[in-house]
PDB file of C-alpha atoms in Angstrom:
ATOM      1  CA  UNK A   1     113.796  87.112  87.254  1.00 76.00           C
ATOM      2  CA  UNK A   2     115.469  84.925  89.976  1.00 84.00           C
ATOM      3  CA  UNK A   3     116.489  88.353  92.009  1.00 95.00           C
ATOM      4  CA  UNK A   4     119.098  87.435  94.246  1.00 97.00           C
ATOM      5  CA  UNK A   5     120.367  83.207  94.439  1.00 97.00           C
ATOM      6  CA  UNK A   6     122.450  81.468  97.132  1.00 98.00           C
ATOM      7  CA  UNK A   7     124.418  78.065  96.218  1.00 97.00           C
ATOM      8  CA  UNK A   8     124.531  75.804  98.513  1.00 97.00           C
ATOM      9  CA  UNK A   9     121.854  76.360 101.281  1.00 97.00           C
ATOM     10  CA  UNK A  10     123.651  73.899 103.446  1.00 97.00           C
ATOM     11  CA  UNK A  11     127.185  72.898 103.643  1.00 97.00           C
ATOM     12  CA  UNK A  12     129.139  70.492 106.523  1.00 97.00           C
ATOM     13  CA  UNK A  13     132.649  71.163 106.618  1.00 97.00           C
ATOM     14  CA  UNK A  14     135.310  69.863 108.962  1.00 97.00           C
ATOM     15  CA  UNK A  15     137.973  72.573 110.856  1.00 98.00           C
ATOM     16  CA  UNK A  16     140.463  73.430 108.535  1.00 97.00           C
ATOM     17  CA  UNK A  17     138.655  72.771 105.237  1.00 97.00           C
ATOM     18  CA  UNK A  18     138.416  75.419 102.451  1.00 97.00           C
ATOM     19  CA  UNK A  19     135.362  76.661 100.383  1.00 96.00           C
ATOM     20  CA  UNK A  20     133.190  79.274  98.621  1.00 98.00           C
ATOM     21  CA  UNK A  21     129.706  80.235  98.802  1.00 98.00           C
ATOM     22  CA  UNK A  22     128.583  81.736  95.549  1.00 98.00           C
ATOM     23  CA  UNK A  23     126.014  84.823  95.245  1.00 98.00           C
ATOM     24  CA  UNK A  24     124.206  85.537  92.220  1.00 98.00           C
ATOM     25  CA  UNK A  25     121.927  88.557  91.173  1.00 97.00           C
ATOM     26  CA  UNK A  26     120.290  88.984  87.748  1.00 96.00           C
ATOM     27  CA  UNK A  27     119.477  92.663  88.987  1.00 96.00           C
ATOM     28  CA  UNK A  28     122.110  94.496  87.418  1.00 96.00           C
ATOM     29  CA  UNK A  29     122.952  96.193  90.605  1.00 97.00           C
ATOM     30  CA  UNK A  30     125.791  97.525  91.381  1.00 97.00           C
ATOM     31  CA  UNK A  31     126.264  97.031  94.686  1.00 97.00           C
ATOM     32  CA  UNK A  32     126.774  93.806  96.664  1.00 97.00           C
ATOM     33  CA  UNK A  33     127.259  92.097 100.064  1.00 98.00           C
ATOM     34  CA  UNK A  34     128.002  89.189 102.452  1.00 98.00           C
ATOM     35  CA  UNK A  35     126.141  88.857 106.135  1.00 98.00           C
ATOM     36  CA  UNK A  36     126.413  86.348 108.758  1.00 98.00           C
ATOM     37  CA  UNK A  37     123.588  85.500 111.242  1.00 97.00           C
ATOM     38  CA  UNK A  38     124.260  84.233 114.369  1.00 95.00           C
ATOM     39  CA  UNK A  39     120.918  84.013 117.598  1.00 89.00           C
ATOM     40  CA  UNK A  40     120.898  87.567 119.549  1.00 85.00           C
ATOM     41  CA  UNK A  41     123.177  89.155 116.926  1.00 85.00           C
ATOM     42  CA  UNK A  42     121.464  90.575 114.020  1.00 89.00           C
ATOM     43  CA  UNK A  43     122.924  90.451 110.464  1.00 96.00           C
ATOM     44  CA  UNK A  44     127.152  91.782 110.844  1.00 96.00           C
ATOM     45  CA  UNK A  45     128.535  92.981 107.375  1.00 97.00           C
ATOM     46  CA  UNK A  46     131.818  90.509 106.437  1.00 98.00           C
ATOM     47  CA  UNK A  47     132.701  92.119 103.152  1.00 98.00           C
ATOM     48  CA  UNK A  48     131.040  94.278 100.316  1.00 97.00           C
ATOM     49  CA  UNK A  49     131.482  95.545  96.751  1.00 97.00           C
ATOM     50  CA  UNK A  50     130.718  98.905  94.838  1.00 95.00           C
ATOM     51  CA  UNK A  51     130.936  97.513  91.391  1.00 94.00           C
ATOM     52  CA  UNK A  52     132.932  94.968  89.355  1.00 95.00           C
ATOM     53  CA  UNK A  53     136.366  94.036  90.572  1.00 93.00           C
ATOM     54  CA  UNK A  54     136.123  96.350  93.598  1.00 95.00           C
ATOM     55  CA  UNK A  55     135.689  95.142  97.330  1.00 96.00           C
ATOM     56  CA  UNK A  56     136.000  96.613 100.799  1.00 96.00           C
ATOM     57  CA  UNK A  57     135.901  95.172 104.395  1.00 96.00           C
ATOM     58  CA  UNK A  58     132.835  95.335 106.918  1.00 95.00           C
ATOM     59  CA  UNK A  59     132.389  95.087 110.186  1.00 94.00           C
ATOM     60  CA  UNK A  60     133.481  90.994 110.593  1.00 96.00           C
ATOM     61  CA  UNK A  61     136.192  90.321 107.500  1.00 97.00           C
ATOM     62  CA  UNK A  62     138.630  88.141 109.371  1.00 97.00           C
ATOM     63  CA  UNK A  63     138.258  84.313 107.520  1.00 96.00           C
ATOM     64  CA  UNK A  64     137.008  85.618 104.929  1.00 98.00           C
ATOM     65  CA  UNK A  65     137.849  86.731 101.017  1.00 97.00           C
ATOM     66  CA  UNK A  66     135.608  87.620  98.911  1.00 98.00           C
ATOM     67  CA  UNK A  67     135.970  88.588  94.838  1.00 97.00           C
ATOM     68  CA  UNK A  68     133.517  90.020  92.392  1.00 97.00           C
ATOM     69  CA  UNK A  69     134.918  89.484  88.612  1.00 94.00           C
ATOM     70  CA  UNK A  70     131.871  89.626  87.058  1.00 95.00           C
ATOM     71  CA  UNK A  71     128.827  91.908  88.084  1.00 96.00           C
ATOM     72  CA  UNK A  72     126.634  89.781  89.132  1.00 97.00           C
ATOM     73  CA  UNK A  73     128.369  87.244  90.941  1.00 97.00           C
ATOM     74  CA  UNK A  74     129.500  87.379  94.108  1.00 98.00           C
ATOM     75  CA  UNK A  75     131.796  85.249  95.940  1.00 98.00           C
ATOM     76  CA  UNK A  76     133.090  84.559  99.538  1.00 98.00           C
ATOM     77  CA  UNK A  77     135.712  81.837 100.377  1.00 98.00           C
ATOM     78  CA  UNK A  78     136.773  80.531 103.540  1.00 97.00           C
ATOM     79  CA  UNK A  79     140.462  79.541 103.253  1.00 93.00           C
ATOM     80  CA  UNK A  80     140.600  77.066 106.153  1.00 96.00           C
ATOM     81  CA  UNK A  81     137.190  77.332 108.090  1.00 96.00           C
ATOM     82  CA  UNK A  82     136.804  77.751 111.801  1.00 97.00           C
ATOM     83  CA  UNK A  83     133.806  76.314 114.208  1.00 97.00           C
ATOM     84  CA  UNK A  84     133.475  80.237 114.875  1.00 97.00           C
ATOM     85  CA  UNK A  85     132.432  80.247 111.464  1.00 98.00           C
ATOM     86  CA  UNK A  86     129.244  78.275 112.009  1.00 98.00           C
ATOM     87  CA  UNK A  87     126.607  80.478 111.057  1.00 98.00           C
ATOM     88  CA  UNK A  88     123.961  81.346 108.645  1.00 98.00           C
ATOM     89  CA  UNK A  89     125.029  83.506 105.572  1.00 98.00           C
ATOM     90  CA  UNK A  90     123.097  85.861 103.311  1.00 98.00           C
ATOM     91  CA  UNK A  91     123.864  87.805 100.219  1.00 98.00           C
ATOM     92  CA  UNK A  92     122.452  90.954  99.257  1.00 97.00           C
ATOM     93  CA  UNK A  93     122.633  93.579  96.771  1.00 97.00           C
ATOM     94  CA  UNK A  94     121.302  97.243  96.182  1.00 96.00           C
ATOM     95  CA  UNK A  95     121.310  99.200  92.827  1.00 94.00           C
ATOM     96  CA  UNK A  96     123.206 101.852  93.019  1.00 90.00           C
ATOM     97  CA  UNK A  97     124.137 103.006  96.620  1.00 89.00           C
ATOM     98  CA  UNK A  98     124.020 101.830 100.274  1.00 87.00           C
ATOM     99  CA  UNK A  99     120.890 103.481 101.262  1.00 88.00           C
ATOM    100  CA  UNK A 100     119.124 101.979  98.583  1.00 90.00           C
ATOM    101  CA  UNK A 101     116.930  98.950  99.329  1.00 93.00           C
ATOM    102  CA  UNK A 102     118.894  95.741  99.948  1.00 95.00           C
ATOM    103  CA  UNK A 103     117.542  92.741  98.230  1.00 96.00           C
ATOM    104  CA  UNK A 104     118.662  89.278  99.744  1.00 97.00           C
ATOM    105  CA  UNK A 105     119.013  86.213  98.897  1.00 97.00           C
ATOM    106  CA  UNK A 106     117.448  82.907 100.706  1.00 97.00           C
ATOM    107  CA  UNK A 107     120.707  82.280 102.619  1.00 97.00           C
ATOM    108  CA  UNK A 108     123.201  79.466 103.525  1.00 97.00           C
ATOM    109  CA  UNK A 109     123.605  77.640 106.514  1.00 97.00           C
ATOM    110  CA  UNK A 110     127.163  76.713 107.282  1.00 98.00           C
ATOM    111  CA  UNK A 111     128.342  74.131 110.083  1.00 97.00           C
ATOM    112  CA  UNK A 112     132.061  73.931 110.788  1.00 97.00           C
ATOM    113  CA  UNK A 113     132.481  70.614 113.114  1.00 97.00           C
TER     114      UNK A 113
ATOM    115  CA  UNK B   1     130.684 103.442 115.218  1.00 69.00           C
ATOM    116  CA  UNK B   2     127.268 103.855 114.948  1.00 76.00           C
ATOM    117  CA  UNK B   3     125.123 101.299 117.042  1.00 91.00           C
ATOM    118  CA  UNK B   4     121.643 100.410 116.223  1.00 96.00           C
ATOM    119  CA  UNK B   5     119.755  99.199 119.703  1.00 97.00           C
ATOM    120  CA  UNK B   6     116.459  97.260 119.331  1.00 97.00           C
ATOM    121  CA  UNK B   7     115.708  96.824 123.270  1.00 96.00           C
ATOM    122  CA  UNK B   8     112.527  94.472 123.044  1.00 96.00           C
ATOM    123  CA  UNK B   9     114.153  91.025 122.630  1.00 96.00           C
ATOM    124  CA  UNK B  10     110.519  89.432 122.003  1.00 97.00           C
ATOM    125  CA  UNK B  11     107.110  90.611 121.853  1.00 97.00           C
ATOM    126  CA  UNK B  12     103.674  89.732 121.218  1.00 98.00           C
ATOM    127  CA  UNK B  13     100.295  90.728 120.088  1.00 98.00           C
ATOM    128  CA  UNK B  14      97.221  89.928 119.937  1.00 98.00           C
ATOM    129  CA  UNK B  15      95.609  89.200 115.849  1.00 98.00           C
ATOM    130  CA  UNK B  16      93.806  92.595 114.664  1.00 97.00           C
ATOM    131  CA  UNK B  17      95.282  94.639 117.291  1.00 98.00           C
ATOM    132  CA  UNK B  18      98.368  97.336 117.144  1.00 98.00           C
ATOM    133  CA  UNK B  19     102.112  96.853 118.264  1.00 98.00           C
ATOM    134  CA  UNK B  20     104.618  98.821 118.064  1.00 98.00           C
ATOM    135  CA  UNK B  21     108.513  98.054 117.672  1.00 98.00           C
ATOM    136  CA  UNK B  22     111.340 100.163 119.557  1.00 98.00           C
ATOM    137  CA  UNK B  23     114.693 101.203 117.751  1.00 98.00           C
ATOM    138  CA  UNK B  24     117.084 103.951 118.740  1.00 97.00           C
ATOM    139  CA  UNK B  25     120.044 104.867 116.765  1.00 96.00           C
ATOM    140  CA  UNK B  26     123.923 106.218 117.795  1.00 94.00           C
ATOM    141  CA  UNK B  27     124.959 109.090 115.094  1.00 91.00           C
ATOM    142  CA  UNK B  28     126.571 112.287 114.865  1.00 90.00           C
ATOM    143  CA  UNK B  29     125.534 112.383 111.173  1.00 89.00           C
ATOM    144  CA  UNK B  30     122.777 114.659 109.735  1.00 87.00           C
ATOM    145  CA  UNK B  31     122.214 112.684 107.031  1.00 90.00           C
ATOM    146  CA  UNK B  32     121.229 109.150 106.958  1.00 94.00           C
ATOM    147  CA  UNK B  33     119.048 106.517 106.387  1.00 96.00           C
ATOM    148  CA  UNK B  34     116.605 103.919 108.180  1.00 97.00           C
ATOM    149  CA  UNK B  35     115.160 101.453 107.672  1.00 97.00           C
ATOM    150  CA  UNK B  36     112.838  97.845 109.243  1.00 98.00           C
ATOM    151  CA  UNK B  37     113.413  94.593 107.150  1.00 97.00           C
ATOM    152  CA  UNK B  38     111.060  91.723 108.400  1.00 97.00           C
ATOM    153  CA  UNK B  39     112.374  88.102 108.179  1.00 97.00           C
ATOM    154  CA  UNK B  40     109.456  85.572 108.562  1.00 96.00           C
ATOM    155  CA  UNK B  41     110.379  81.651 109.819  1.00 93.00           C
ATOM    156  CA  UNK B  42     111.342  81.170 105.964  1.00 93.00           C
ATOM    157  CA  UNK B  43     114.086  83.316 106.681  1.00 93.00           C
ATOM    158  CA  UNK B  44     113.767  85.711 103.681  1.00 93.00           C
ATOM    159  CA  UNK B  45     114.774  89.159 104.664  1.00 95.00           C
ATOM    160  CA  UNK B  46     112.226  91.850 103.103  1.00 95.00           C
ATOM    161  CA  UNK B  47     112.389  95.018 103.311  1.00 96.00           C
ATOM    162  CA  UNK B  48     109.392  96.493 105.764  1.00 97.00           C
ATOM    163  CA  UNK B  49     109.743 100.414 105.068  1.00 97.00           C
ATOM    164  CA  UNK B  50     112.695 103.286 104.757  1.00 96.00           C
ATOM    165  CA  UNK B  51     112.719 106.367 105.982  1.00 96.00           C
ATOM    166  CA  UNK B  52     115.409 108.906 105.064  1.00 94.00           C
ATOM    167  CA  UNK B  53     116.341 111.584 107.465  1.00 93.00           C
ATOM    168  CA  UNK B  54     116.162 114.604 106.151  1.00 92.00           C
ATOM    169  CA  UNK B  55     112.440 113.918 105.530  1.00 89.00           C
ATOM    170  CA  UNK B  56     110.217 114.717 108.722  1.00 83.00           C
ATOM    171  CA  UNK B  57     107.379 113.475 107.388  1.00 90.00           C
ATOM    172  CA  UNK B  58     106.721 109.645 108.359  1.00 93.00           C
ATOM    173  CA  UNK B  59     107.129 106.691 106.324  1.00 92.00           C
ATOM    174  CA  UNK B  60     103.710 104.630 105.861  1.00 93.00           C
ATOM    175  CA  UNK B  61     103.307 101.249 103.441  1.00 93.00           C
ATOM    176  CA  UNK B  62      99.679 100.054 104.176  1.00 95.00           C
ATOM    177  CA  UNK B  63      99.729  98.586 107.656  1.00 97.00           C
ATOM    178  CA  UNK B  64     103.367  99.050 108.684  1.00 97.00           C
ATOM    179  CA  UNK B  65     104.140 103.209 109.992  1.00 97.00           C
ATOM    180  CA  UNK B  66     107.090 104.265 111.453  1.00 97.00           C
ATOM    181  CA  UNK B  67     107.216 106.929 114.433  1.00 96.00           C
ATOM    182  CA  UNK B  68     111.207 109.080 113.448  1.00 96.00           C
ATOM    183  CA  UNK B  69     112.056 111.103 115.977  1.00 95.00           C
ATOM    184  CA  UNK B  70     114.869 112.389 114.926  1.00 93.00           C
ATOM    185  CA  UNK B  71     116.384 114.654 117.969  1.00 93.00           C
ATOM    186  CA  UNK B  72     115.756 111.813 120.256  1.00 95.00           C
ATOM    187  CA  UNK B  73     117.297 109.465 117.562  1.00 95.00           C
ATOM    188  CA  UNK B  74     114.576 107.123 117.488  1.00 96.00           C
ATOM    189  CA  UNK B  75     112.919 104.749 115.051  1.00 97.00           C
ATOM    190  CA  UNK B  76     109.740 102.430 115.936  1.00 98.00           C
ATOM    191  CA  UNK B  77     107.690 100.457 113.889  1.00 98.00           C
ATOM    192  CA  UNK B  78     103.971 100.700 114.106  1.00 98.00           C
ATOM    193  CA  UNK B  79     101.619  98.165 112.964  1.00 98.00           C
ATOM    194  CA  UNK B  80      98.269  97.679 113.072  1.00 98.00           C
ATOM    195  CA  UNK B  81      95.748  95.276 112.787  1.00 98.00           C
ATOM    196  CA  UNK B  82      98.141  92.422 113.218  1.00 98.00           C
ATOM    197  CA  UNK B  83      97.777  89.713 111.009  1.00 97.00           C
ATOM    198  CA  UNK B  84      99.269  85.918 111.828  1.00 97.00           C
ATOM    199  CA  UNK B  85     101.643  86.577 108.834  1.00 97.00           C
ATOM    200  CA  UNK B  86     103.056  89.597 110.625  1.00 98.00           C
ATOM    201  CA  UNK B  87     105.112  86.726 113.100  1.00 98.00           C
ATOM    202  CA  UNK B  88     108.704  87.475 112.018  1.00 97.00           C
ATOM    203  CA  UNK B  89     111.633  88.695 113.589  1.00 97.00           C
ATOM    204  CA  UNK B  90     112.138  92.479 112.688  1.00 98.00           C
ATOM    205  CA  UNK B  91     115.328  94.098 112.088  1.00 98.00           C
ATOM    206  CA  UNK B  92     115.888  97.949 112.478  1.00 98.00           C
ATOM    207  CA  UNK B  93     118.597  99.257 110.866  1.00 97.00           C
ATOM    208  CA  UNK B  94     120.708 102.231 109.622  1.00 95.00           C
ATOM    209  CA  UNK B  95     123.426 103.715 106.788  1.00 94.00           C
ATOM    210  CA  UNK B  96     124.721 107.122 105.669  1.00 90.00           C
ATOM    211  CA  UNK B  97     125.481 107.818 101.879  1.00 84.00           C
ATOM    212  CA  UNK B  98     128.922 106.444 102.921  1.00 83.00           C
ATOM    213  CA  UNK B  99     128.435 103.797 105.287  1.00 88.00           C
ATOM    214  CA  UNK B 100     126.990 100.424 104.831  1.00 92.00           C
ATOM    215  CA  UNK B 101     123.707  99.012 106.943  1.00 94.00           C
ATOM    216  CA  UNK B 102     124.219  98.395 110.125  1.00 95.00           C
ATOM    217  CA  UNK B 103     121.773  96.081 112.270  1.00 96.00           C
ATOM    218  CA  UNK B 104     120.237  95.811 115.579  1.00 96.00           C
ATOM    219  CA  UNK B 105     120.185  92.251 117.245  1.00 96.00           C
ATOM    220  CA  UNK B 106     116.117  91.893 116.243  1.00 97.00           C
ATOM    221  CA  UNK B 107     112.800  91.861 118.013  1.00 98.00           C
ATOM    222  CA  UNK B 108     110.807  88.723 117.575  1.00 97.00           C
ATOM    223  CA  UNK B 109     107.349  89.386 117.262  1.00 98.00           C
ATOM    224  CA  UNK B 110     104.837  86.645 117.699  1.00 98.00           C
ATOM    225  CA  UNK B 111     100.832  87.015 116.799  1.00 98.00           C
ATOM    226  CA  UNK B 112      98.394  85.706 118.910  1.00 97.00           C
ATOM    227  CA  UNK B 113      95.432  84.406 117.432  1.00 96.00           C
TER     228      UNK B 113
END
């Protein structure tokens, strides 16, 4: 039982470049989500999911997509990444409901030069 | 929008002795949830304790108590006998049956040995 995974931890990209950071849970929960980390800001919600094929914006969606085709993954794109960007990204996911206990994965750091 | 406000940046305590974490919430709901995650220098976010509102009594796992005061909308984390494992930073945060988690910036605690 993995819980929840993060691929990659680390990733260099240059302004303008394009990519995804996959989440995975083995869980089965139903509910999913994407935080970034930046000093003296806490953890700000970028996008979450309810279930299979749904998603919904949080509190910091702009430059980001995210889709969930299958339950347990997860994914977030950046379509052409920003040095705003630059931050340290975690994945979680609850069972059921928001106010159920968030399990998260290990993180990735991201550096947009 | 509700606003979670941890107001000790950094803090510090001695090994064996008690310390006790401030949190104070913004909300016009009755019912909601709260809740301290711990992240260590691994960065792993675990969950510390929840508490859910409607419940006066306080929320206890081992070491780690929390002090709810709900009418003054407040949330601190107790814990005693500090341990050098306790070092972490320590997020408070809050959600409704609706709403997703929402964070306060952190307190980093250190333990003095």
């Amino acid at each position: 039982n993995a819980g929840v995974t993060q691929t990659p931890k680390f990733r260099v990209l240059k302004t303008g470049q394009s990519m995804t950071l996959l989440c995975a849970q083995d869980m089965n929960h139903e509910y999913m989500y994407w935080y970034r980390q930046d000093p003296g800001m806490g953890l700000r919600l970028i996008h979450y999911s309810v279930g299979e094929g749904t998603t919904a914006k949080g509190e910091v969606p702009d430059g980001y997509n995210v889709s969930r085709l299958k339950k347990q993954n997860f994914l977030l794109g950046l379509e052409s990444a920003a040095p705003s960007q630059t931050s340290v990204y975690f994945c979680a996911s609850s069972y059921r409901a928001v106010q159920e206990t968030q399990y998260f994965g290990p993180g990735t750091r991201l550096l947009v030069l | 929008a509700q606003t979670v406000t941890q107001s000790q940046p950094e803090m510090s305590v001695q090994e064996a002795e008690t310390v006790t974490l401030s949190c104070t919430y913004d909300t016009s709901e009755s019912d909601y949830y709260l809740f301290w995650y711990k992240q260590p220098p691994s960065r792993q976010m675990i969950l510390v304790i929840r508490q859910e509102a409607y419940k006066q009594q306080n929320a206890t796992e081992n070491r780690f108590s929390v002090n709810f005061q709900k009418a003054a909308k407040s949330f601190s984390l107790k814990i005693s006998d500090s341990q050098l494992g306790d070092a972490a930073m320590y997020f408070c945060a809050y959600c409704t049956g609706n709403t997703p988690l929402v964070f306060g910036k952190g307190t980093r605690l250190s333990v003095i040995a």
